[in-house]
Tab-separated table of C-alpha atoms in Angstrom:
chain	number	residue	atom	x	y	z
A	1	UNK	CA	-0.109	-0.108	0.121
A	2	UNK	CA	1.031	3.602	-0.300
A	3	UNK	CA	3.095	5.384	2.523
A	4	UNK	CA	0.896	6.138	5.526
A	5	UNK	CA	-0.777	9.366	4.813
A	6	UNK	CA	0.538	11.326	7.789
A	7	UNK	CA	4.195	10.211	6.878
A	8	UNK	CA	3.771	11.009	3.284
A	9	UNK	CA	2.331	14.446	4.012
A	10	UNK	CA	5.564	15.261	6.346
A	11	UNK	CA	8.159	13.532	3.960
A	12	UNK	CA	8.919	16.939	2.267
A	13	UNK	CA	10.239	18.271	5.545
A	14	UNK	CA	13.159	15.887	5.166
A	15	UNK	CA	13.823	16.380	1.512
A	16	UNK	CA	17.340	18.189	1.654
A	17	UNK	CA	18.545	16.621	4.696
A	18	UNK	CA	21.174	14.215	4.762
A	19	UNK	CA	22.023	14.799	8.183
A	20	UNK	CA	20.761	16.964	10.814
A	21	UNK	CA	22.618	19.118	13.585
A	22	UNK	CA	20.736	18.896	16.914
A	23	UNK	CA	22.407	22.228	17.855
A	24	UNK	CA	20.603	23.989	14.963
A	25	UNK	CA	17.264	25.301	16.010
A	26	UNK	CA	15.891	25.027	12.289
A	27	UNK	CA	16.959	21.364	11.906
A	28	UNK	CA	15.584	20.792	15.353
A	29	UNK	CA	12.265	22.468	14.510
A	30	UNK	CA	11.972	20.405	11.209
A	31	UNK	CA	12.685	17.028	12.867
A	32	UNK	CA	10.179	17.679	15.624
A	33	UNK	CA	7.725	18.504	13.028
A	34	UNK	CA	8.353	15.512	11.211
A	35	UNK	CA	8.149	13.201	14.545
A	36	UNK	CA	4.671	15.107	15.415
A	37	UNK	CA	1.511	12.968	14.479
A	38	UNK	CA	-1.709	14.365	13.624
A	39	UNK	CA	-2.789	15.129	17.099
A	40	UNK	CA	-1.031	15.068	20.525
A	41	UNK	CA	-0.906	12.047	22.717
A	42	UNK	CA	-0.413	11.187	26.094
A	43	UNK	CA	0.423	7.570	27.007
A	44	UNK	CA	-1.076	5.576	29.882
A	45	UNK	CA	0.003	6.686	33.401
A	46	UNK	CA	1.623	3.504	35.155
A	47	UNK	CA	3.963	3.165	37.918
A	48	UNK	CA	7.496	2.825	37.326
A	49	UNK	CA	10.836	2.199	39.068
A	50	UNK	CA	14.503	1.789	38.339
A	51	UNK	CA	16.425	-1.138	39.506
A	52	UNK	CA	20.241	-1.570	38.984
A	53	UNK	CA	21.400	-5.040	37.706
A	54	UNK	CA	24.679	-6.621	36.582
A	55	UNK	CA	25.880	-8.964	33.846
A	56	UNK	CA	29.434	-10.147	34.316
A	57	UNK	CA	31.550	-7.051	35.030
A	58	UNK	CA	28.890	-4.638	33.533
A	59	UNK	CA	26.318	-2.716	35.214
A	60	UNK	CA	23.112	-1.443	33.789
A	61	UNK	CA	19.694	-0.409	34.464
A	62	UNK	CA	16.091	-1.668	33.858
A	63	UNK	CA	12.968	0.450	34.399
A	64	UNK	CA	9.932	-1.667	35.455
A	65	UNK	CA	6.609	-0.625	34.477
A	66	UNK	CA	3.435	-1.571	36.180
A	67	UNK	CA	2.794	-3.919	38.900
A	68	UNK	CA	1.424	-7.590	38.450
A	69	UNK	CA	-1.233	-9.337	40.654
A	70	UNK	CA	0.616	-12.478	40.944
A	71	UNK	CA	-0.104	-14.341	37.513
A	72	UNK	CA	0.223	-11.715	35.016
A	73	UNK	CA	2.495	-11.643	32.023
A	74	UNK	CA	5.792	-9.776	31.802
A	75	UNK	CA	7.602	-8.456	28.724
A	76	UNK	CA	11.483	-7.756	28.964
A	77	UNK	CA	11.676	-4.925	26.039
A	78	UNK	CA	14.721	-3.498	24.457
A	79	UNK	CA	14.643	-0.367	22.555
A	80	UNK	CA	16.741	0.310	19.192
A	81	UNK	CA	19.187	2.789	17.926
A	82	UNK	CA	21.777	1.112	15.845
A	83	UNK	CA	23.544	-0.338	18.951
A	84	UNK	CA	24.985	3.267	19.767
A	85	UNK	CA	21.991	5.371	20.411
A	86	UNK	CA	18.554	5.441	22.170
A	87	UNK	CA	17.521	5.394	25.813
A	88	UNK	CA	14.541	4.802	28.252
A	89	UNK	CA	12.954	8.151	27.263
A	90	UNK	CA	12.447	7.410	23.621
A	91	UNK	CA	8.753	6.460	22.504
A	92	UNK	CA	10.158	3.138	21.431
A	93	UNK	CA	11.120	2.444	24.996
A	94	UNK	CA	8.864	4.504	27.452
A	95	UNK	CA	5.783	4.886	25.287
A	96	UNK	CA	5.701	1.270	24.121
A	97	UNK	CA	6.239	0.010	27.774
A	98	UNK	CA	3.563	2.141	29.107
A	99	UNK	CA	1.116	1.039	26.198
A	100	UNK	CA	1.971	-2.772	26.648
A	101	UNK	CA	1.175	-2.350	30.362
A	102	UNK	CA	-2.261	-1.009	29.657
A	103	UNK	CA	-2.891	-3.388	26.611
A	104	UNK	CA	-1.833	-6.737	28.595
A	105	UNK	CA	-2.431	-5.943	32.244
A	106	UNK	CA	0.963	-6.981	33.241
A	107	UNK	CA	4.482	-5.729	33.450
A	108	UNK	CA	7.263	-4.405	31.274
A	109	UNK	CA	10.790	-4.285	32.239
A	110	UNK	CA	12.600	-1.958	29.875
A	111	UNK	CA	16.357	-2.520	29.411
A	112	UNK	CA	18.761	0.249	29.576
A	113	UNK	CA	21.532	-1.425	27.991
A	114	UNK	CA	25.160	-0.176	27.248
A	115	UNK	CA	25.736	1.486	24.170
A	116	UNK	CA	28.482	1.450	21.466
A	117	UNK	CA	31.512	2.563	21.566
A	118	UNK	CA	31.541	2.366	25.186
A	119	UNK	CA	30.967	-1.292	25.027
A	120	UNK	CA	30.725	-3.712	22.042
A	121	UNK	CA	29.475	-7.198	21.609
A	122	UNK	CA	28.830	-9.486	23.513
A	123	UNK	CA	28.032	-6.975	26.422
A	124	UNK	CA	24.661	-5.664	25.480
A	125	UNK	CA	22.985	-8.761	24.528
A	126	UNK	CA	24.077	-10.476	27.678
A	127	UNK	CA	22.675	-7.630	29.785
A	128	UNK	CA	19.536	-8.457	28.046
A	129	UNK	CA	19.598	-11.977	28.910
A	130	UNK	CA	20.635	-11.087	32.626
A	131	UNK	CA	17.241	-9.021	32.531
A	132	UNK	CA	15.430	-11.910	31.518
A	133	UNK	CA	17.013	-14.070	34.290
A	134	UNK	CA	16.214	-11.362	36.866
A	135	UNK	CA	12.633	-11.048	35.798
A	136	UNK	CA	12.004	-14.760	36.130
A	137	UNK	CA	13.991	-14.853	39.333
A	138	UNK	CA	12.140	-11.768	40.849
A	139	UNK	CA	8.471	-12.841	39.213
A	140	UNK	CA	6.796	-12.761	42.784
A	141	UNK	CA	8.303	-9.399	43.523
A	142	UNK	CA	7.047	-8.410	40.138
A	143	UNK	CA	3.661	-9.905	40.519
A	144	UNK	CA	4.143	-12.232	37.437
A	145	UNK	CA	4.135	-15.676	36.416
A	146	UNK	CA	7.704	-16.965	35.619
A	147	UNK	CA	6.354	-18.962	32.992
A	148	UNK	CA	4.727	-16.031	31.329
A	149	UNK	CA	7.974	-13.989	30.784
A	150	UNK	CA	8.407	-13.055	27.045
A	151	UNK	CA	11.381	-11.048	25.474
A	152	UNK	CA	11.135	-8.494	22.662
A	153	UNK	CA	12.956	-5.398	21.235
A	154	UNK	CA	12.948	-3.158	18.056
A	155	UNK	CA	15.588	-2.865	15.093
A	156	UNK	CA	18.888	-3.252	17.103
A	157	UNK	CA	16.917	-4.292	20.166
A	158	UNK	CA	15.330	-6.887	18.133
A	159	UNK	CA	19.059	-8.054	17.274
A	160	UNK	CA	19.947	-8.075	20.897
A	161	UNK	CA	16.694	-10.008	22.113
A	162	UNK	CA	17.320	-12.615	19.262
A	163	UNK	CA	20.891	-13.079	20.374
A	164	UNK	CA	19.844	-13.201	24.017
A	165	UNK	CA	17.425	-15.885	23.400
A	166	UNK	CA	19.672	-17.915	21.170
A	167	UNK	CA	22.447	-17.902	24.133
A	168	UNK	CA	19.687	-18.367	26.680
A	169	UNK	CA	18.496	-21.570	24.643
A	170	UNK	CA	21.933	-22.890	24.331
A	171	UNK	CA	22.738	-22.392	27.984
A	172	UNK	CA	19.539	-24.296	29.180
A	173	UNK	CA	17.443	-23.157	32.066
A	174	UNK	CA	15.654	-19.871	31.841
A	175	UNK	CA	14.211	-19.171	28.356
A	176	UNK	CA	11.654	-16.552	27.432
A	177	UNK	CA	8.015	-17.795	26.778
A	178	UNK	CA	7.915	-15.834	23.582
A	179	UNK	CA	9.751	-13.572	21.556
A	180	UNK	CA	8.841	-10.181	19.807
A	181	UNK	CA	11.105	-8.939	17.150
A	182	UNK	CA	9.924	-5.681	15.630
A	183	UNK	CA	11.716	-4.813	12.263
A	184	UNK	CA	14.928	-6.611	13.678
A	185	UNK	CA	18.546	-6.429	12.391
A	186	UNK	CA	18.854	-10.438	12.202
A	187	UNK	CA	21.889	-10.591	9.966
A	188	UNK	CA	25.404	-9.124	9.819
A	189	UNK	CA	25.102	-9.070	5.912
A	190	UNK	CA	22.305	-9.976	3.442
A	191	UNK	CA	21.798	-9.264	-0.197
A	192	UNK	CA	19.551	-6.538	-1.235
A	193	UNK	CA	16.336	-7.406	-2.753
A	194	UNK	CA	15.399	-5.436	-6.225
A	195	UNK	CA	11.774	-5.225	-5.164
A	196	UNK	CA	12.341	-3.469	-2.074
A	197	UNK	CA	14.983	-1.229	-3.623
A	198	UNK	CA	12.510	-0.135	-5.766
A	199	UNK	CA	9.914	0.469	-3.220
A	200	UNK	CA	12.241	2.667	-1.355
A	201	UNK	CA	13.504	4.845	-4.526
A	202	UNK	CA	13.017	8.502	-3.763
A	203	UNK	CA	12.637	8.328	-0.066
A	204	UNK	CA	14.954	10.929	1.593
A	205	UNK	CA	18.330	9.778	2.851
A	206	UNK	CA	17.150	10.256	6.805
A	207	UNK	CA	14.781	7.272	6.371
A	208	UNK	CA	17.008	5.211	4.626
A	209	UNK	CA	19.547	2.329	5.675
A	210	UNK	CA	21.615	1.771	2.586
A	211	UNK	CA	23.911	-1.693	2.808
A	212	UNK	CA	27.282	0.395	3.556
A	213	UNK	CA	25.689	2.201	6.448
A	214	UNK	CA	24.293	-0.980	8.057
A	215	UNK	CA	27.555	-2.915	7.399
A	216	UNK	CA	29.373	0.046	9.315
A	217	UNK	CA	26.863	-0.176	12.179
A	218	UNK	CA	27.150	-4.109	12.576
A	219	UNK	CA	30.963	-4.023	12.177
A	220	UNK	CA	31.124	-1.514	15.032
A	221	UNK	CA	29.064	-3.568	17.270
A	222	UNK	CA	30.808	-6.735	16.503
A	223	UNK	CA	34.208	-4.980	16.536
A	224	UNK	CA	36.242	-7.910	15.097
A	225	UNK	CA	35.379	-10.214	18.191
A	226	UNK	CA	36.893	-13.572	17.878
A	227	UNK	CA	33.685	-15.368	18.416
A	228	UNK	CA	30.574	-13.305	17.060
A	229	UNK	CA	28.394	-16.340	16.710
A	230	UNK	CA	25.504	-14.594	18.849
A	231	UNK	CA	25.763	-11.240	17.307
A	232	UNK	CA	23.610	-12.297	14.135
A	233	UNK	CA	22.252	-15.564	12.995
A	234	UNK	CA	24.421	-15.636	9.826
A	235	UNK	CA	27.538	-15.599	11.769
A	236	UNK	CA	26.781	-18.928	13.593
A	237	UNK	CA	29.344	-21.552	12.584
A	238	UNK	CA	26.462	-23.799	12.099
A	239	UNK	CA	24.508	-21.432	9.884
A	240	UNK	CA	21.495	-19.324	10.358
A	241	UNK	CA	18.776	-22.224	10.286
A	242	UNK	CA	20.595	-24.134	13.239
A	243	UNK	CA	20.998	-20.662	14.806
A	244	UNK	CA	17.224	-20.350	15.359
A	245	UNK	CA	16.195	-23.895	15.904
A	246	UNK	CA	14.542	-24.653	19.125
A	247	UNK	CA	13.749	-21.088	19.839
A	248	UNK	CA	10.447	-19.935	21.730
A	249	UNK	CA	7.720	-18.692	19.364
A	250	UNK	CA	8.131	-15.474	17.878
A	251	UNK	CA	6.337	-12.470	16.469
A	252	UNK	CA	8.243	-10.711	13.593
A	253	UNK	CA	7.074	-7.109	12.556
A	254	UNK	CA	8.135	-6.270	9.278
A	255	UNK	CA	7.651	-2.635	8.102
A	256	UNK	CA	6.808	-2.110	4.497
A	257	UNK	CA	8.903	0.710	3.556
A	258	UNK	CA	12.194	-0.210	5.562
A	259	UNK	CA	15.749	-1.145	3.834
A	260	UNK	CA	16.087	-3.523	6.837
A	261	UNK	CA	12.768	-5.306	5.963
A	262	UNK	CA	14.836	-7.936	3.763
A	263	UNK	CA	16.565	-9.135	6.809
A	264	UNK	CA	13.591	-9.613	8.932
A	265	UNK	CA	11.937	-11.521	5.737
A	266	UNK	CA	15.141	-13.676	5.441
A	267	UNK	CA	14.689	-14.579	9.009
A	268	UNK	CA	11.027	-15.566	8.656
A	269	UNK	CA	12.084	-18.047	5.689
A	270	UNK	CA	14.969	-19.333	7.855
A	271	UNK	CA	12.391	-19.994	10.714
A	272	UNK	CA	10.348	-21.963	8.398
A	273	UNK	CA	13.436	-24.122	7.379
A	274	UNK	CA	14.284	-24.679	11.148
A	275	UNK	CA	10.716	-25.391	12.208
A	276	UNK	CA	10.774	-22.373	14.546
A	277	UNK	CA	7.240	-21.289	14.916
A	278	UNK	CA	7.163	-17.672	13.655
A	279	UNK	CA	4.122	-15.262	12.876
A	280	UNK	CA	4.802	-12.555	10.588
A	281	UNK	CA	3.094	-9.301	10.683
A	282	UNK	CA	3.441	-6.683	7.866
A	283	UNK	CA	3.246	-3.218	9.022
A	284	UNK	CA	1.635	-1.748	5.987
A	285	UNK	CA	2.573	1.762	4.914
A	286	UNK	CA	5.137	2.161	7.865
A	287	UNK	CA	8.667	3.321	7.670
A	288	UNK	CA	11.409	1.620	9.822
A	289	UNK	CA	11.102	2.597	13.524
A	290	UNK	CA	7.380	3.168	13.499
A	291	UNK	CA	7.119	2.190	17.305
A	292	UNK	CA	8.825	5.587	17.836
A	293	UNK	CA	5.639	7.488	16.767
A	294	UNK	CA	2.154	7.217	18.679
A	295	UNK	CA	-1.130	5.093	18.484
A	296	UNK	CA	-2.482	8.198	16.806
A	297	UNK	CA	-1.387	6.261	13.732
A	298	UNK	CA	-3.729	3.188	13.185
A	299	UNK	CA	-0.853	0.734	12.262
A	300	UNK	CA	1.007	1.929	15.614
A	301	UNK	CA	-1.790	0.957	17.616
A	302	UNK	CA	-2.386	-2.402	15.642
A	303	UNK	CA	1.076	-3.247	16.104
A	304	UNK	CA	0.834	-2.560	19.986
A	305	UNK	CA	-2.253	-4.776	19.855
A	306	UNK	CA	-0.458	-7.680	18.019
A	307	UNK	CA	2.477	-7.428	20.545
A	308	UNK	CA	0.139	-7.243	23.616
A	309	UNK	CA	-1.695	-10.496	22.304
A	310	UNK	CA	1.266	-12.626	22.120
A	311	UNK	CA	2.690	-11.394	25.410
A	312	UNK	CA	-0.774	-11.859	27.066
A	313	UNK	CA	-1.566	-15.339	25.560
A	314	UNK	CA	1.917	-16.708	25.149
A	315	UNK	CA	1.436	-18.038	21.797
A	316	UNK	CA	1.609	-16.981	18.074
A	317	UNK	CA	-0.431	-17.771	15.011
A	318	UNK	CA	1.871	-18.975	12.632
A	319	UNK	CA	-0.681	-19.212	10.078
A	320	UNK	CA	-0.432	-15.379	9.821
A	321	UNK	CA	3.170	-15.875	8.133
């Protein structure tokens, strides 16, 4: 379908921007106008508290949203930002967490993982894995069922969630009930898709992720580590199909207008080859990172509803692939 009308109407704001200066008032005003939806939106008011955790020698923070009644579901959630950006205040972290508490009646644990270049692989995904273990071990304190703790993330957060789930599975013991991978980066490298390239033609550089940019981002994250198997499925020495075999059921959200869509679609194909149960949801008319907007946009609300359903029910509908 065409690009979502609100996004299409604001796209000219980005036409002559290849980068933007956060110190330039004109640039900031244009970006804020681009990010603004058709009307103001205030997310649900839910209780929050911060908790300090450790993973190996690293220290990090999680923010707990909501308070369960004892048997409620929990989602450990990981924001995106190319491994090097983002925080707990961005919509993709804070607003998504508030919305999912309201939609599930449960608890969300948002992970403030350490960023590149201060750390590199494998520190961030092991912090995510530690957050999952913490949520399961502290289920009674959180008011959730330890068997109903799921894991999910967006973009780079999806990559970290997938890596954490893979290493947790290999270790045995604690595993998430389900996975939610929103427009994830699942591969270190992949072939461009001519049809997707055609769809993206003419969009401004600020909403594009060309292969050379993604290669640089992924290389900065892996940082020439001598054993990068957990970072991306195609770096597993046994291959990507083996890398995802045996993982918990997953919901994969794919944005229609997204250079990274090719990696997500390839992951869904590899899931089928591995017998890994995956539900694919196409976010029609959406650009990469649409969860950074608000539920004023119908597809954002629908995506949040889909995530909430999987977290609440603990199952996916693989027939939707």
